[in-house]
PDB file of C-alpha atoms in Angstrom:
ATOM      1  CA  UNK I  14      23.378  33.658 113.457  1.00 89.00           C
ATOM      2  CA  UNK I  15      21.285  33.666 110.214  1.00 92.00           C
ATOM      3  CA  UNK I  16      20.219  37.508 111.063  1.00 91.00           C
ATOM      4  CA  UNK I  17      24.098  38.040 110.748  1.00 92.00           C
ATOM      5  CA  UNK I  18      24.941  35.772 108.044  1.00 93.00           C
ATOM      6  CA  UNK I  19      22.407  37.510 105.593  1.00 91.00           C
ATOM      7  CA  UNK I  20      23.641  40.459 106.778  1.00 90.00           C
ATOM      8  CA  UNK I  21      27.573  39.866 105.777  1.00 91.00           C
ATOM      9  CA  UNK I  22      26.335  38.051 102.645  1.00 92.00           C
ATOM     10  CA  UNK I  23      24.481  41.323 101.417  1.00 91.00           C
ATOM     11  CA  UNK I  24      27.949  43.388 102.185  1.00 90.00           C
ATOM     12  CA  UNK I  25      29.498  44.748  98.798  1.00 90.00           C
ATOM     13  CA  UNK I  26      32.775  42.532  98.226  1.00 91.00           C
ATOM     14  CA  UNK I  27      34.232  45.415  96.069  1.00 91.00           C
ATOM     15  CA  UNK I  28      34.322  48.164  99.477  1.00 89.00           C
ATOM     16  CA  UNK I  29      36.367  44.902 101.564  1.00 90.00           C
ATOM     17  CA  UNK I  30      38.556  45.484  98.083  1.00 91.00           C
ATOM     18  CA  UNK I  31      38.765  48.883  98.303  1.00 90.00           C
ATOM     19  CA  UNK I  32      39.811  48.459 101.593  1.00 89.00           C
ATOM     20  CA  UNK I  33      42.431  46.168 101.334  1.00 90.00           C
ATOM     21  CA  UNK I  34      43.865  48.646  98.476  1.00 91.00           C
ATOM     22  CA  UNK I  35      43.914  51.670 101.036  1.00 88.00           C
ATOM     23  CA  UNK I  36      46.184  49.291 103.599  1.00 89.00           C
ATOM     24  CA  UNK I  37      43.094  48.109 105.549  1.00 87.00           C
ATOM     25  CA  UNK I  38      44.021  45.043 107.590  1.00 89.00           C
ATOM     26  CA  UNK I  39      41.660  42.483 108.934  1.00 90.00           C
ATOM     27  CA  UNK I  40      40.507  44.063 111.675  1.00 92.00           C
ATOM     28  CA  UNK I  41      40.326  47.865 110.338  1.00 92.00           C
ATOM     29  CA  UNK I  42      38.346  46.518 107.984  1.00 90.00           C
ATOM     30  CA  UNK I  43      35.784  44.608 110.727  1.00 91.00           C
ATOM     31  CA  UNK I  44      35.482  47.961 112.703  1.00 91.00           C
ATOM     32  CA  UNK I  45      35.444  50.407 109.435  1.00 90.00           C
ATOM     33  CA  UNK I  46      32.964  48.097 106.971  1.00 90.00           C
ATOM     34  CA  UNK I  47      31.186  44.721 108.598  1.00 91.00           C
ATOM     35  CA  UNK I  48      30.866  46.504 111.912  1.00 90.00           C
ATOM     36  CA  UNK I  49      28.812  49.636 110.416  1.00 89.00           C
ATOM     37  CA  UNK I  50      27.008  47.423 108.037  1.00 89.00           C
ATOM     38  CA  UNK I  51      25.524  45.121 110.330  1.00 90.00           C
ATOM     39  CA  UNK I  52      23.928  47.720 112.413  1.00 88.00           C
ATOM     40  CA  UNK I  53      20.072  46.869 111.449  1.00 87.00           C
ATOM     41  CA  UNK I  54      21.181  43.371 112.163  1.00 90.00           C
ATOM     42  CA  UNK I  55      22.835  44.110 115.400  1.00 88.00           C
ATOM     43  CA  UNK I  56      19.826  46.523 116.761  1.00 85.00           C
ATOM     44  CA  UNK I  57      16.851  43.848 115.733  1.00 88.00           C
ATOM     45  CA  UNK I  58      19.121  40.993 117.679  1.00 90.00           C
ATOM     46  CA  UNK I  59      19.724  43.308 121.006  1.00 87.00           C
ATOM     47  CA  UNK I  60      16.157  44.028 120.822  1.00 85.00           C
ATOM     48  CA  UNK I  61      14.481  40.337 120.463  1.00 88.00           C
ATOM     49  CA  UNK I  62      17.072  39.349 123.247  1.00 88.00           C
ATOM     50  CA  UNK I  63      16.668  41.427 125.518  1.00 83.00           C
ATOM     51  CA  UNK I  64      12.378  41.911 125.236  1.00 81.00           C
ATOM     52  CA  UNK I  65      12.504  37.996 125.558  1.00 83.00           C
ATOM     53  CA  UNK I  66      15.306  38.257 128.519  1.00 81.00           C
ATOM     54  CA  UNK I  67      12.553  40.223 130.170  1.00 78.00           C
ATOM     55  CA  UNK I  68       9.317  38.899 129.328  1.00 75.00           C
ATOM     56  CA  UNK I  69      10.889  35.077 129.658  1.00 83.00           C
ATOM     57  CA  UNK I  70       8.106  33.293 132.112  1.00 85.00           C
ATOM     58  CA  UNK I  71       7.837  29.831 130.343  1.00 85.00           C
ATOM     59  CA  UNK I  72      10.835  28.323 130.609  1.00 86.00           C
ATOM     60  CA  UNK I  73      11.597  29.512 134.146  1.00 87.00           C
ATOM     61  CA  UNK I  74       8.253  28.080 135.403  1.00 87.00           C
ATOM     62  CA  UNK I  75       8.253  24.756 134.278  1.00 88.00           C
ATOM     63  CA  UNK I  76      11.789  24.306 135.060  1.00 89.00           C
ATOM     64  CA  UNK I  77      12.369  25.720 138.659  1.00 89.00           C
ATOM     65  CA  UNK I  78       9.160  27.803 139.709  1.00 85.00           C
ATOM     66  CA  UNK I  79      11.305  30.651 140.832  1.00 80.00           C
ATOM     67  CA  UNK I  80      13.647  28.756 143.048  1.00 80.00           C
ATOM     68  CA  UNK I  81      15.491  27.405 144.510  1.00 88.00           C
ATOM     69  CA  UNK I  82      14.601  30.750 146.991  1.00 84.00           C
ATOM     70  CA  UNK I  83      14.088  33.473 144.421  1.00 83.00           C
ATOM     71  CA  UNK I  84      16.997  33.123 142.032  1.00 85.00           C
ATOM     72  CA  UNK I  85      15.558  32.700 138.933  1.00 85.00           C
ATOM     73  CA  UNK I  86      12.812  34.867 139.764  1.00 84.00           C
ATOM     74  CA  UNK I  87      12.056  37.272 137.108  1.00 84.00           C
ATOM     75  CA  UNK I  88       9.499  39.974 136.736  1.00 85.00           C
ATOM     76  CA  UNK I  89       7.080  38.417 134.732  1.00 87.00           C
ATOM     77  CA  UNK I  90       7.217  35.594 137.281  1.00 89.00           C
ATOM     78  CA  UNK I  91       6.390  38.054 140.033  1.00 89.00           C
ATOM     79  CA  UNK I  92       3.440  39.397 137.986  1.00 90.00           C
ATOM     80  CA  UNK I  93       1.839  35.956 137.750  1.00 90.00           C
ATOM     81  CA  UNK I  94       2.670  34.980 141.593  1.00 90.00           C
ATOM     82  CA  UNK I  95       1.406  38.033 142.413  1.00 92.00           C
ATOM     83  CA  UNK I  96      -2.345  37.774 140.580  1.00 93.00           C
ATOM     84  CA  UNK I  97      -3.140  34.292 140.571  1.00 92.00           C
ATOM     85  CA  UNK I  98      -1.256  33.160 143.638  1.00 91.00           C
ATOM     86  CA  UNK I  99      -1.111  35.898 146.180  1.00 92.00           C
ATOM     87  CA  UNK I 100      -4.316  37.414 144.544  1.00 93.00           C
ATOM     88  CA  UNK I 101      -2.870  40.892 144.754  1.00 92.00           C
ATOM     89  CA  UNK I 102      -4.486  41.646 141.401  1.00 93.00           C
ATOM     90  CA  UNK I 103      -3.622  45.950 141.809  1.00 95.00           C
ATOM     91  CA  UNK I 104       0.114  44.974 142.528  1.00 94.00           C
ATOM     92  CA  UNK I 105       0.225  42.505 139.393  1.00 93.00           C
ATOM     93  CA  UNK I 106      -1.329  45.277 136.726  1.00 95.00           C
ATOM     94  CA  UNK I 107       0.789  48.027 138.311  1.00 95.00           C
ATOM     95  CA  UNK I 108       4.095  45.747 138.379  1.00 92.00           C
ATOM     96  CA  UNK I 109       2.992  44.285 134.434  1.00 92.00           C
ATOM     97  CA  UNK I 110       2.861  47.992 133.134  1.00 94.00           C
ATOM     98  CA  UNK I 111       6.163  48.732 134.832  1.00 93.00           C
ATOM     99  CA  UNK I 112       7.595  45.933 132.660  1.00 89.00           C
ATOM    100  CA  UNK I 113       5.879  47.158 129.263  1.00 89.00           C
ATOM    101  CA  UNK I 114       7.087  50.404 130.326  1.00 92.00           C
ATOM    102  CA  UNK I 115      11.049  48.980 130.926  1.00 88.00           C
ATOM    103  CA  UNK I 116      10.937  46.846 127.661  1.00 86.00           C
ATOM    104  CA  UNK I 117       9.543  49.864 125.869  1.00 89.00           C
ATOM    105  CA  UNK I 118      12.787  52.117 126.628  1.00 90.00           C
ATOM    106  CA  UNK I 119      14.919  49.322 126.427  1.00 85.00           C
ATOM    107  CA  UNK I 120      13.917  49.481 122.727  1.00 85.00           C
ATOM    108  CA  UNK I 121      13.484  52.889 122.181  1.00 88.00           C
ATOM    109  CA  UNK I 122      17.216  53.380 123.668  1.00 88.00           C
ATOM    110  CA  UNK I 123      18.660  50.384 121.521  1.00 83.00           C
ATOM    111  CA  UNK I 124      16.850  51.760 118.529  1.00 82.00           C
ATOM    112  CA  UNK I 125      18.031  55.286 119.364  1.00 85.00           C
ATOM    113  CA  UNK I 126      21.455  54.255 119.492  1.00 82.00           C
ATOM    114  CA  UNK I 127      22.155  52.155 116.864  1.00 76.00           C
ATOM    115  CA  UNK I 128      19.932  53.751 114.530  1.00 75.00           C
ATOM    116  CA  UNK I 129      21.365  55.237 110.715  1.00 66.00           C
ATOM    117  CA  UNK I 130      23.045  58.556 110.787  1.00 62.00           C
ATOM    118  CA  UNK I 131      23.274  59.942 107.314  1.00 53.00           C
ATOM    119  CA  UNK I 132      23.474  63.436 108.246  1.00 50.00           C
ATOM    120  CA  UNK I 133      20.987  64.833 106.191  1.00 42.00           C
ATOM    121  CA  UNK I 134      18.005  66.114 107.839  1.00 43.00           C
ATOM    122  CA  UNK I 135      14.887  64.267 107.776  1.00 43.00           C
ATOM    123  CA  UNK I 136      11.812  66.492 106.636  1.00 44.00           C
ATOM    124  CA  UNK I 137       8.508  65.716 106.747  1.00 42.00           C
ATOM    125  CA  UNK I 138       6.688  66.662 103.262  1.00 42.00           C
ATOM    126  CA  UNK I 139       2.987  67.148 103.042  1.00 48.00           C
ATOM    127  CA  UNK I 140       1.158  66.011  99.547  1.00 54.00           C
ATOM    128  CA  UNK I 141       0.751  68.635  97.005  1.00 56.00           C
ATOM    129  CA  UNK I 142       3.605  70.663  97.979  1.00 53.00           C
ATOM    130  CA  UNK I 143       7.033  70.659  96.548  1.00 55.00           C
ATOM    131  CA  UNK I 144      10.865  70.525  98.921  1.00 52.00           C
ATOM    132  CA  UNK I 145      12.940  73.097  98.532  1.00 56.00           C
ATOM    133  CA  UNK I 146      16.201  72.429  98.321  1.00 51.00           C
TER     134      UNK I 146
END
């Protein structure tokens, strides 16, 4: 909530004026201005929650140890039943790196998606030499 607050709060009051000038109502002017604005905001929230959604062991083991059966089972909870319980330590490594690997494109496709499109291509300049424009 702060992440969205601080967010809203660094919005430009004069483009919600503008706005409201053109015949913007509220909610053309949520979807055309606070919407687009809070993208960084939106991306780093999706991200946290869902890299702690997946790596969430913690809670889930103190509280209910995977049960009742396996319905709060997650795959960090596999990963530890699997090396210190079951002592499959090849299985554990080989399921851990499949969840890096998932929470890695889950933030690469967030970041991807949400990320600022200015339209202006993005060049890569090397010191000591001059853009061309």
């Amino acid at each position: 909530m702060v992440l969205f607050l601080s967010g809203i709060v660094a919005i430009d009051r004069s483009t919600y004026e503008a706005a409201r000038l053109d015949g913007a109502g509220p909610v053309r002017e949520f979807f055309a201005i606070t919407l687009p604005a809070l993208r960084p905001q939106i991306s780093i929230a999706l991200i946290l929650t869902v890299t702690f959604a997946l790596r969430n062991f913690d809670l889930i083991w103190n509280t209910t140890r995977g049960g009742p059966g396996t319905s709060t089972t997650v795959p960090s909870l596999y990963v530890y039943q699997d090396a210190f319980q079951n002592r499959m330590l090849g299985r554990a490594s080989a399921l851990a790196i499949v969840l890096t690997v998932v929470i890695l494109a889950v933030v690469v496709a967030v970041h991807l998606a949400l990320r600022e499109r200015d339209g202006s291509p993005h060049r890569i300049v090397r010191p000591g030499r001059k853009v061309q424009s």
